[in-house]
Tab-separated table of C-alpha atoms in Angstrom:
chain	number	residue	atom	x	y	z
A	205	UNK	CA	-17.717	20.140	5.620
A	206	UNK	CA	-18.136	21.181	1.990
A	207	UNK	CA	-16.699	20.061	-1.328
A	208	UNK	CA	-14.595	23.215	-1.297
A	209	UNK	CA	-13.203	22.280	2.132
A	210	UNK	CA	-12.039	18.915	0.802
A	211	UNK	CA	-10.461	20.478	-2.264
A	212	UNK	CA	-8.714	23.040	-0.057
A	213	UNK	CA	-7.455	20.335	2.346
A	214	UNK	CA	-5.885	18.439	-0.542
A	215	UNK	CA	-4.482	21.610	-2.064
A	216	UNK	CA	-2.763	22.512	1.213
A	217	UNK	CA	-0.560	19.464	0.604
A	218	UNK	CA	-0.232	19.649	-3.187
A	219	UNK	CA	-2.230	21.071	-6.042
A	220	UNK	CA	-4.042	18.496	-8.154
A	221	UNK	CA	-1.722	18.996	-11.130
A	222	UNK	CA	1.445	18.879	-9.024
A	223	UNK	CA	0.283	15.658	-7.367
A	224	UNK	CA	-0.381	13.977	-10.719
A	225	UNK	CA	2.924	15.222	-12.147
A	226	UNK	CA	4.897	13.934	-9.174
A	227	UNK	CA	3.133	10.574	-9.218
A	228	UNK	CA	3.919	10.168	-12.919
A	229	UNK	CA	7.541	11.160	-12.304
A	230	UNK	CA	7.826	8.459	-9.645
A	231	UNK	CA	6.457	5.779	-11.977
A	232	UNK	CA	8.602	7.007	-14.856
A	233	UNK	CA	11.736	6.710	-12.715
A	234	UNK	CA	10.694	3.277	-11.492
A	235	UNK	CA	10.058	1.960	-15.021
A	236	UNK	CA	13.420	3.252	-16.225
A	237	UNK	CA	15.174	1.677	-13.238
A	238	UNK	CA	13.411	-1.670	-13.495
A	239	UNK	CA	13.846	-1.989	-17.250
A	240	UNK	CA	17.270	-0.335	-17.585
A	241	UNK	CA	16.431	-0.139	-21.286
A	242	UNK	CA	13.573	0.609	-23.644
A	243	UNK	CA	11.065	3.353	-22.920
A	244	UNK	CA	12.510	5.755	-20.368
A	245	UNK	CA	9.910	8.483	-20.468
A	246	UNK	CA	6.463	6.984	-21.101
A	247	UNK	CA	3.581	9.383	-21.539
A	248	UNK	CA	0.560	9.726	-19.256
A	249	UNK	CA	-1.370	7.050	-21.182
A	250	UNK	CA	1.214	4.535	-19.964
A	251	UNK	CA	1.959	5.991	-16.534
A	252	UNK	CA	-1.758	6.161	-15.627
A	253	UNK	CA	-2.479	2.560	-16.666
A	254	UNK	CA	-3.369	0.610	-13.469
A	255	UNK	CA	-1.811	-2.571	-14.896
A	256	UNK	CA	1.471	-0.764	-15.530
A	257	UNK	CA	1.339	0.779	-12.067
A	258	UNK	CA	0.688	-2.658	-10.553
A	259	UNK	CA	3.704	-4.092	-12.393
A	260	UNK	CA	5.841	-1.241	-11.073
A	261	UNK	CA	4.624	-1.983	-7.561
A	262	UNK	CA	5.603	-5.639	-7.923
A	263	UNK	CA	8.987	-4.602	-9.313
A	264	UNK	CA	9.665	-2.256	-6.433
A	265	UNK	CA	8.668	-5.103	-4.132
A	266	UNK	CA	11.488	-7.244	-5.532
A	267	UNK	CA	9.806	-9.167	-8.355
A	268	UNK	CA	12.011	-9.859	-11.341
A	269	UNK	CA	11.018	-8.788	-14.820
A	270	UNK	CA	10.601	-5.769	-17.043
A	271	UNK	CA	7.544	-3.540	-16.977
A	272	UNK	CA	5.567	-3.462	-20.226
A	273	UNK	CA	4.757	0.075	-21.309
A	274	UNK	CA	1.149	-0.538	-22.330
A	275	UNK	CA	-1.012	2.560	-22.842
A	276	UNK	CA	-4.497	2.926	-21.408
A	277	UNK	CA	-6.062	3.091	-24.833
A	278	UNK	CA	-5.172	-0.580	-25.351
A	279	UNK	CA	-7.940	-1.326	-22.828
A	280	UNK	CA	-10.179	1.705	-23.347
A	281	UNK	CA	-9.725	3.642	-26.610
A	282	UNK	CA	-12.324	6.256	-25.718
A	283	UNK	CA	-11.510	8.812	-22.977
A	284	UNK	CA	-15.149	8.692	-21.858
A	285	UNK	CA	-17.440	11.321	-20.403
A	286	UNK	CA	-15.538	13.828	-18.229
A	287	UNK	CA	-12.361	11.801	-18.824
A	288	UNK	CA	-13.666	8.639	-17.102
A	289	UNK	CA	-12.289	5.748	-19.163
A	290	UNK	CA	-14.239	2.481	-19.100
A	291	UNK	CA	-12.489	-0.742	-20.156
A	292	UNK	CA	-14.195	-1.774	-23.364
A	293	UNK	CA	-11.877	-3.859	-25.548
A	294	UNK	CA	-12.141	-7.641	-25.803
A	295	UNK	CA	-8.560	-7.964	-24.578
A	296	UNK	CA	-9.483	-6.247	-21.304
A	297	UNK	CA	-11.001	-9.461	-19.948
A	298	UNK	CA	-7.714	-11.353	-20.321
A	299	UNK	CA	-5.586	-8.426	-19.164
A	300	UNK	CA	-7.684	-7.989	-16.026
A	301	UNK	CA	-8.005	-11.709	-15.195
A	302	UNK	CA	-5.404	-11.538	-12.357
A	303	UNK	CA	-7.343	-8.630	-10.837
A	304	UNK	CA	-10.620	-10.575	-10.885
A	305	UNK	CA	-8.953	-13.595	-9.290
A	306	UNK	CA	-7.575	-11.379	-6.521
A	307	UNK	CA	-10.993	-9.825	-5.872
A	308	UNK	CA	-12.680	-13.233	-5.870
A	309	UNK	CA	-10.181	-14.485	-3.273
A	310	UNK	CA	-10.883	-11.480	-1.046
A	311	UNK	CA	-14.649	-12.002	-1.360
A	312	UNK	CA	-14.180	-15.688	-0.507
A	313	UNK	CA	-12.408	-14.643	2.698
A	314	UNK	CA	-15.745	-13.117	3.718
A	315	UNK	CA	-17.665	-16.291	2.926
A	316	UNK	CA	-18.984	-15.466	-0.548
A	317	UNK	CA	-18.090	-17.199	-3.788
A	318	UNK	CA	-18.284	-15.132	-6.993
A	319	UNK	CA	-17.592	-15.693	-10.667
A	320	UNK	CA	-16.549	-12.316	-11.992
A	321	UNK	CA	-16.512	-11.313	-15.637
A	322	UNK	CA	-15.486	-8.059	-17.319
A	323	UNK	CA	-18.217	-6.495	-19.418
A	324	UNK	CA	-16.855	-5.176	-22.726
A	325	UNK	CA	-18.412	-3.576	-25.791
A	326	UNK	CA	-19.686	-7.005	-26.921
A	327	UNK	CA	-21.676	-7.508	-23.689
A	328	UNK	CA	-25.426	-6.739	-23.788
A	329	UNK	CA	-25.290	-4.665	-20.582
A	330	UNK	CA	-22.203	-2.675	-21.528
A	331	UNK	CA	-23.751	0.239	-23.431
A	332	UNK	CA	-26.316	0.944	-20.694
A	333	UNK	CA	-23.612	0.720	-18.026
A	334	UNK	CA	-21.359	3.197	-19.826
A	335	UNK	CA	-24.286	5.574	-20.291
A	336	UNK	CA	-25.149	5.376	-16.585
A	337	UNK	CA	-21.522	5.911	-15.553
A	338	UNK	CA	-21.436	9.006	-17.783
A	339	UNK	CA	-24.622	10.220	-16.108
A	340	UNK	CA	-23.000	9.649	-12.717
A	341	UNK	CA	-19.944	11.688	-13.690
A	342	UNK	CA	-22.241	14.432	-14.981
A	343	UNK	CA	-24.155	14.391	-11.692
A	344	UNK	CA	-20.933	14.858	-9.735
A	345	UNK	CA	-19.955	17.832	-11.879
A	346	UNK	CA	-23.416	19.296	-11.290
A	347	UNK	CA	-23.817	18.895	-7.522
A	348	UNK	CA	-20.207	18.714	-6.223
A	349	UNK	CA	-18.054	20.171	-9.003
A	350	UNK	CA	-15.091	20.756	-6.697
A	351	UNK	CA	-14.976	17.054	-5.774
A	352	UNK	CA	-15.440	15.945	-9.372
A	353	UNK	CA	-12.501	17.946	-10.679
A	354	UNK	CA	-10.352	17.069	-7.651
A	355	UNK	CA	-10.950	13.305	-7.505
A	356	UNK	CA	-11.911	11.971	-10.938
A	357	UNK	CA	-8.468	12.641	-12.530
A	358	UNK	CA	-7.066	10.021	-10.139
A	359	UNK	CA	-9.318	7.301	-11.601
A	360	UNK	CA	-7.287	5.763	-14.403
A	361	UNK	CA	-9.719	3.091	-15.540
A	362	UNK	CA	-13.233	1.915	-14.665
A	363	UNK	CA	-14.145	-1.736	-15.159
A	364	UNK	CA	-17.744	-2.974	-15.142
A	365	UNK	CA	-18.100	-6.449	-13.652
A	366	UNK	CA	-20.871	-9.014	-13.736
A	367	UNK	CA	-21.306	-12.003	-11.451
A	368	UNK	CA	-20.278	-10.159	-8.293
A	369	UNK	CA	-23.331	-10.999	-6.206
A	370	UNK	CA	-23.345	-8.597	-3.263
A	371	UNK	CA	-20.034	-7.040	-4.328
A	372	UNK	CA	-20.401	-3.295	-4.764
A	373	UNK	CA	-17.773	-0.905	-6.066
A	374	UNK	CA	-14.199	-1.844	-5.246
A	375	UNK	CA	-10.577	-0.866	-5.722
A	376	UNK	CA	-7.335	-2.596	-4.799
A	377	UNK	CA	-4.170	-0.913	-3.586
A	378	UNK	CA	-2.205	-3.443	-5.678
A	379	UNK	CA	-3.826	-1.928	-8.810
A	380	UNK	CA	-3.813	1.829	-8.170
A	381	UNK	CA	-6.111	3.862	-10.395
A	382	UNK	CA	-8.459	0.941	-11.146
A	383	UNK	CA	-12.114	1.182	-10.090
A	384	UNK	CA	-14.452	-1.805	-10.384
A	385	UNK	CA	-18.213	-1.699	-10.102
A	386	UNK	CA	-21.270	-3.757	-11.039
A	387	UNK	CA	-23.605	-2.398	-13.725
A	388	UNK	CA	-24.963	0.707	-11.931
A	389	UNK	CA	-28.725	1.011	-11.605
A	390	UNK	CA	-28.821	4.804	-11.473
A	391	UNK	CA	-26.734	7.911	-11.994
A	392	UNK	CA	-26.470	8.346	-8.216
A	393	UNK	CA	-25.198	4.788	-7.745
A	394	UNK	CA	-22.525	5.436	-10.388
A	395	UNK	CA	-21.673	8.820	-8.846
A	396	UNK	CA	-21.302	7.264	-5.397
A	397	UNK	CA	-18.993	4.555	-6.747
A	398	UNK	CA	-16.848	7.079	-8.621
A	399	UNK	CA	-16.490	9.431	-5.648
A	400	UNK	CA	-15.966	6.593	-3.132
A	401	UNK	CA	-13.287	4.751	-5.092
A	402	UNK	CA	-11.909	7.977	-6.567
A	403	UNK	CA	-11.300	9.253	-3.026
A	404	UNK	CA	-9.315	6.083	-2.325
A	405	UNK	CA	-7.230	6.690	-5.448
A	406	UNK	CA	-6.580	10.308	-4.438
A	407	UNK	CA	-5.530	9.168	-0.970
A	408	UNK	CA	-3.202	6.522	-2.404
A	409	UNK	CA	-1.522	9.083	-4.637
A	410	UNK	CA	-1.057	11.445	-1.691
A	411	UNK	CA	0.435	8.576	0.311
A	412	UNK	CA	3.009	7.537	-2.307
A	413	UNK	CA	4.077	11.100	-3.118
A	414	UNK	CA	3.713	12.775	0.275
A	415	UNK	CA	4.076	11.862	3.945
A	416	UNK	CA	0.623	10.668	4.995
A	417	UNK	CA	1.923	8.080	7.447
A	418	UNK	CA	4.742	8.241	9.995
A	419	UNK	CA	7.803	6.068	9.505
A	420	UNK	CA	7.026	4.090	12.667
A	421	UNK	CA	4.883	1.040	11.855
A	422	UNK	CA	1.328	0.864	13.151
A	423	UNK	CA	0.627	-2.212	15.267
A	424	UNK	CA	-2.641	-3.878	16.149
A	425	UNK	CA	-6.032	-3.794	14.485
A	426	UNK	CA	-8.946	-1.427	14.993
A	427	UNK	CA	-12.670	-2.170	14.827
A	428	UNK	CA	-15.084	0.610	13.898
A	429	UNK	CA	-18.510	0.156	15.474
A	430	UNK	CA	-20.183	-1.047	12.265
A	431	UNK	CA	-17.629	-3.824	11.590
A	432	UNK	CA	-19.001	-7.169	12.742
A	433	UNK	CA	-17.100	-9.019	15.451
A	434	UNK	CA	-16.654	-11.986	13.132
A	435	UNK	CA	-15.062	-9.807	10.427
A	436	UNK	CA	-11.337	-9.022	10.287
A	437	UNK	CA	-10.230	-5.879	12.109
A	438	UNK	CA	-8.929	-2.860	10.219
A	439	UNK	CA	-5.364	-1.623	10.069
A	440	UNK	CA	-4.623	2.005	10.850
A	441	UNK	CA	-4.000	2.646	7.147
A	442	UNK	CA	-7.414	1.168	6.291
A	443	UNK	CA	-9.066	3.439	8.846
A	444	UNK	CA	-7.293	6.486	7.426
A	445	UNK	CA	-8.303	5.638	3.855
A	446	UNK	CA	-11.884	4.922	4.921
A	447	UNK	CA	-12.082	8.209	6.825
A	448	UNK	CA	-10.972	10.075	3.723
A	449	UNK	CA	-13.555	8.266	1.553
A	450	UNK	CA	-16.403	8.746	4.049
A	451	UNK	CA	-15.682	12.478	4.173
A	452	UNK	CA	-16.245	12.601	0.405
A	453	UNK	CA	-19.406	10.510	0.619
A	454	UNK	CA	-20.767	12.739	3.390
A	455	UNK	CA	-20.342	15.771	1.135
A	456	UNK	CA	-22.090	14.018	-1.765
A	457	UNK	CA	-24.937	12.964	0.541
A	458	UNK	CA	-25.923	16.593	1.165
A	459	UNK	CA	-27.084	17.769	-2.272
A	460	UNK	CA	-28.489	14.327	-3.166
A	461	UNK	CA	-30.560	13.939	0.006
A	462	UNK	CA	-33.823	13.894	-1.959
A	463	UNK	CA	-32.584	11.167	-4.328
A	464	UNK	CA	-33.542	7.513	-3.933
A	465	UNK	CA	-30.442	5.538	-2.929
A	466	UNK	CA	-29.706	1.965	-3.963
A	467	UNK	CA	-29.523	-0.982	-1.566
A	468	UNK	CA	-26.111	-0.984	0.038
A	469	UNK	CA	-25.517	2.738	-0.396
A	470	UNK	CA	-23.165	4.234	2.174
A	471	UNK	CA	-24.441	7.785	1.754
A	472	UNK	CA	-26.927	7.654	4.684
A	473	UNK	CA	-24.149	6.611	7.115
A	474	UNK	CA	-21.211	8.563	5.713
A	475	UNK	CA	-21.128	11.567	8.050
A	476	UNK	CA	-21.505	9.457	11.202
A	477	UNK	CA	-18.783	7.035	10.145
A	478	UNK	CA	-16.429	9.804	9.082
A	479	UNK	CA	-16.792	11.374	12.536
A	480	UNK	CA	-16.053	8.082	14.316
A	481	UNK	CA	-13.003	7.353	12.188
A	482	UNK	CA	-11.794	10.924	12.568
A	483	UNK	CA	-11.738	10.487	16.351
A	484	UNK	CA	-9.772	7.248	15.974
A	485	UNK	CA	-7.162	8.990	13.843
A	486	UNK	CA	-6.847	11.957	16.190
A	487	UNK	CA	-6.285	9.591	19.118
A	488	UNK	CA	-3.456	7.939	17.160
A	489	UNK	CA	-1.991	10.963	15.433
A	490	UNK	CA	1.565	9.812	16.209
A	491	UNK	CA	1.045	7.294	13.382
A	492	UNK	CA	0.414	10.099	10.879
A	493	UNK	CA	3.130	11.871	8.951
A	494	UNK	CA	3.376	15.596	8.346
A	495	UNK	CA	0.938	15.610	5.411
A	496	UNK	CA	-1.357	13.132	7.141
A	497	UNK	CA	-1.707	15.401	10.162
A	498	UNK	CA	-2.388	18.381	7.935
A	499	UNK	CA	-5.060	16.463	6.008
A	500	UNK	CA	-6.813	14.879	8.983
A	501	UNK	CA	-6.637	18.080	11.002
A	502	UNK	CA	-8.232	20.029	8.147
A	503	UNK	CA	-11.065	17.526	7.758
A	504	UNK	CA	-11.895	17.197	11.472
A	505	UNK	CA	-11.551	20.935	12.072
A	506	UNK	CA	-8.892	20.458	14.727
A	507	UNK	CA	-5.267	21.280	13.934
A	508	UNK	CA	-3.005	18.386	14.899
A	509	UNK	CA	0.507	18.799	16.255
A	510	UNK	CA	3.188	19.218	13.614
A	511	UNK	CA	6.000	16.781	12.843
A	512	UNK	CA	9.626	17.828	12.518
A	513	UNK	CA	11.167	16.139	9.468
A	514	UNK	CA	14.949	15.925	9.288
A	515	UNK	CA	16.328	15.848	5.727
A	516	UNK	CA	19.234	13.485	5.095
A	517	UNK	CA	22.371	15.311	3.885
A	518	UNK	CA	22.642	14.789	0.132
A	519	UNK	CA	26.432	14.396	0.358
A	520	UNK	CA	25.966	11.057	2.135
A	521	UNK	CA	23.023	9.862	0.062
A	522	UNK	CA	23.511	6.149	-0.755
A	523	UNK	CA	22.156	6.402	-4.305
A	524	UNK	CA	25.133	8.521	-5.337
A	525	UNK	CA	27.208	5.316	-5.519
A	526	UNK	CA	24.641	3.362	-7.562
A	527	UNK	CA	25.260	3.684	-11.333
A	528	UNK	CA	21.779	2.255	-12.006
A	529	UNK	CA	20.003	4.971	-9.998
A	530	UNK	CA	17.329	6.893	-11.899
A	531	UNK	CA	16.150	10.395	-11.019
A	532	UNK	CA	13.132	12.311	-12.276
A	533	UNK	CA	12.346	15.906	-11.353
A	534	UNK	CA	9.194	18.010	-11.245
A	535	UNK	CA	10.222	21.570	-10.526
A	536	UNK	CA	12.326	21.568	-7.370
A	537	UNK	CA	10.939	18.193	-6.269
A	538	UNK	CA	12.606	14.988	-7.421
A	539	UNK	CA	12.421	11.245	-6.907
A	540	UNK	CA	15.260	8.709	-6.973
A	541	UNK	CA	14.934	4.945	-7.492
A	542	UNK	CA	18.079	2.970	-6.653
A	543	UNK	CA	19.659	-0.051	-5.037
A	544	UNK	CA	18.580	-3.601	-4.299
A	545	UNK	CA	14.975	-3.923	-3.363
A	546	UNK	CA	14.864	-1.275	-4.816
A	547	UNK	CA	14.424	1.876	-2.716
A	548	UNK	CA	12.463	4.995	-3.582
A	549	UNK	CA	13.487	8.369	-2.142
A	550	UNK	CA	11.439	11.531	-2.566
A	551	UNK	CA	13.425	14.744	-2.336
A	552	UNK	CA	11.643	17.946	-1.452
A	553	UNK	CA	13.290	21.251	-2.308
A	554	UNK	CA	15.710	22.487	0.336
A	555	UNK	CA	14.108	24.595	3.026
A	556	UNK	CA	14.496	28.314	2.508
A	557	UNK	CA	16.083	30.043	5.455
A	558	UNK	CA	15.155	33.600	6.247
């Protein structure tokens, strides 16, 4: 598998620009629905902010309250090298406090206690960390340019953390677009973190815009061979996301084979783990949606059976009777947010009949 293969597999579902446009349209519709006033069409600096996206997620989950339209530059004024924004403002520590508490709780579940802090421009380690992250982004553009341009645009904000102990890079599905990492010790360590977590962000965006998973719920937990028996098992969705990330890491491992890797690097094991997870997904392909089967099939080199998707007739669509419903369109594709809950419906263009 090559970087070009990964870029092509993603592009078979949606081009990078179309995916970003559709994701932003979804969040724009959700903000307008949840607020029912104020900013109806925020720009990308708002729609790409992980804290705004997290608030939208809570709102769609039934939480009460308006979504603040805070732009990314409130946390990171500088776009950063190759567009990788690093949280730098003093206010970032307070804004990200709920994220750090959530991470600390997850780490505690695994028996470790951490005291996390956000490094900002006033921190002694910050300047070196930003320089190393920039070097990591540059390395990606040098050795795997297809991956860099395909994945990095899905990273909304990078946060450098201290006090994490054994915690490596991390991202949370509750805060899409946010990547956290300790001060990186080398350009390769930064590059690995960016491509690993960036792949998760790309996968998340594909999942919320496309049909990665089938509508039927996945039951039971899975245990890849490297997961200790005392550790929690993995859900099917976790396995799918990990497979996608390991495919990216396996590609990065090739051209950096002569580099010295840091302790805890996943690059030496990436190809083997991607293969194992790929077999798991193929064996359970009924749990994948149309786009999920296309993606997994492309990456394992084995076309999976297709899924027939029946479109609901628009004349009976329930949102037509909801005066609060909000629609946003990108070309022929549109998204509707409506109802109690609320519900999100993605509408593909009508199929063309020959």
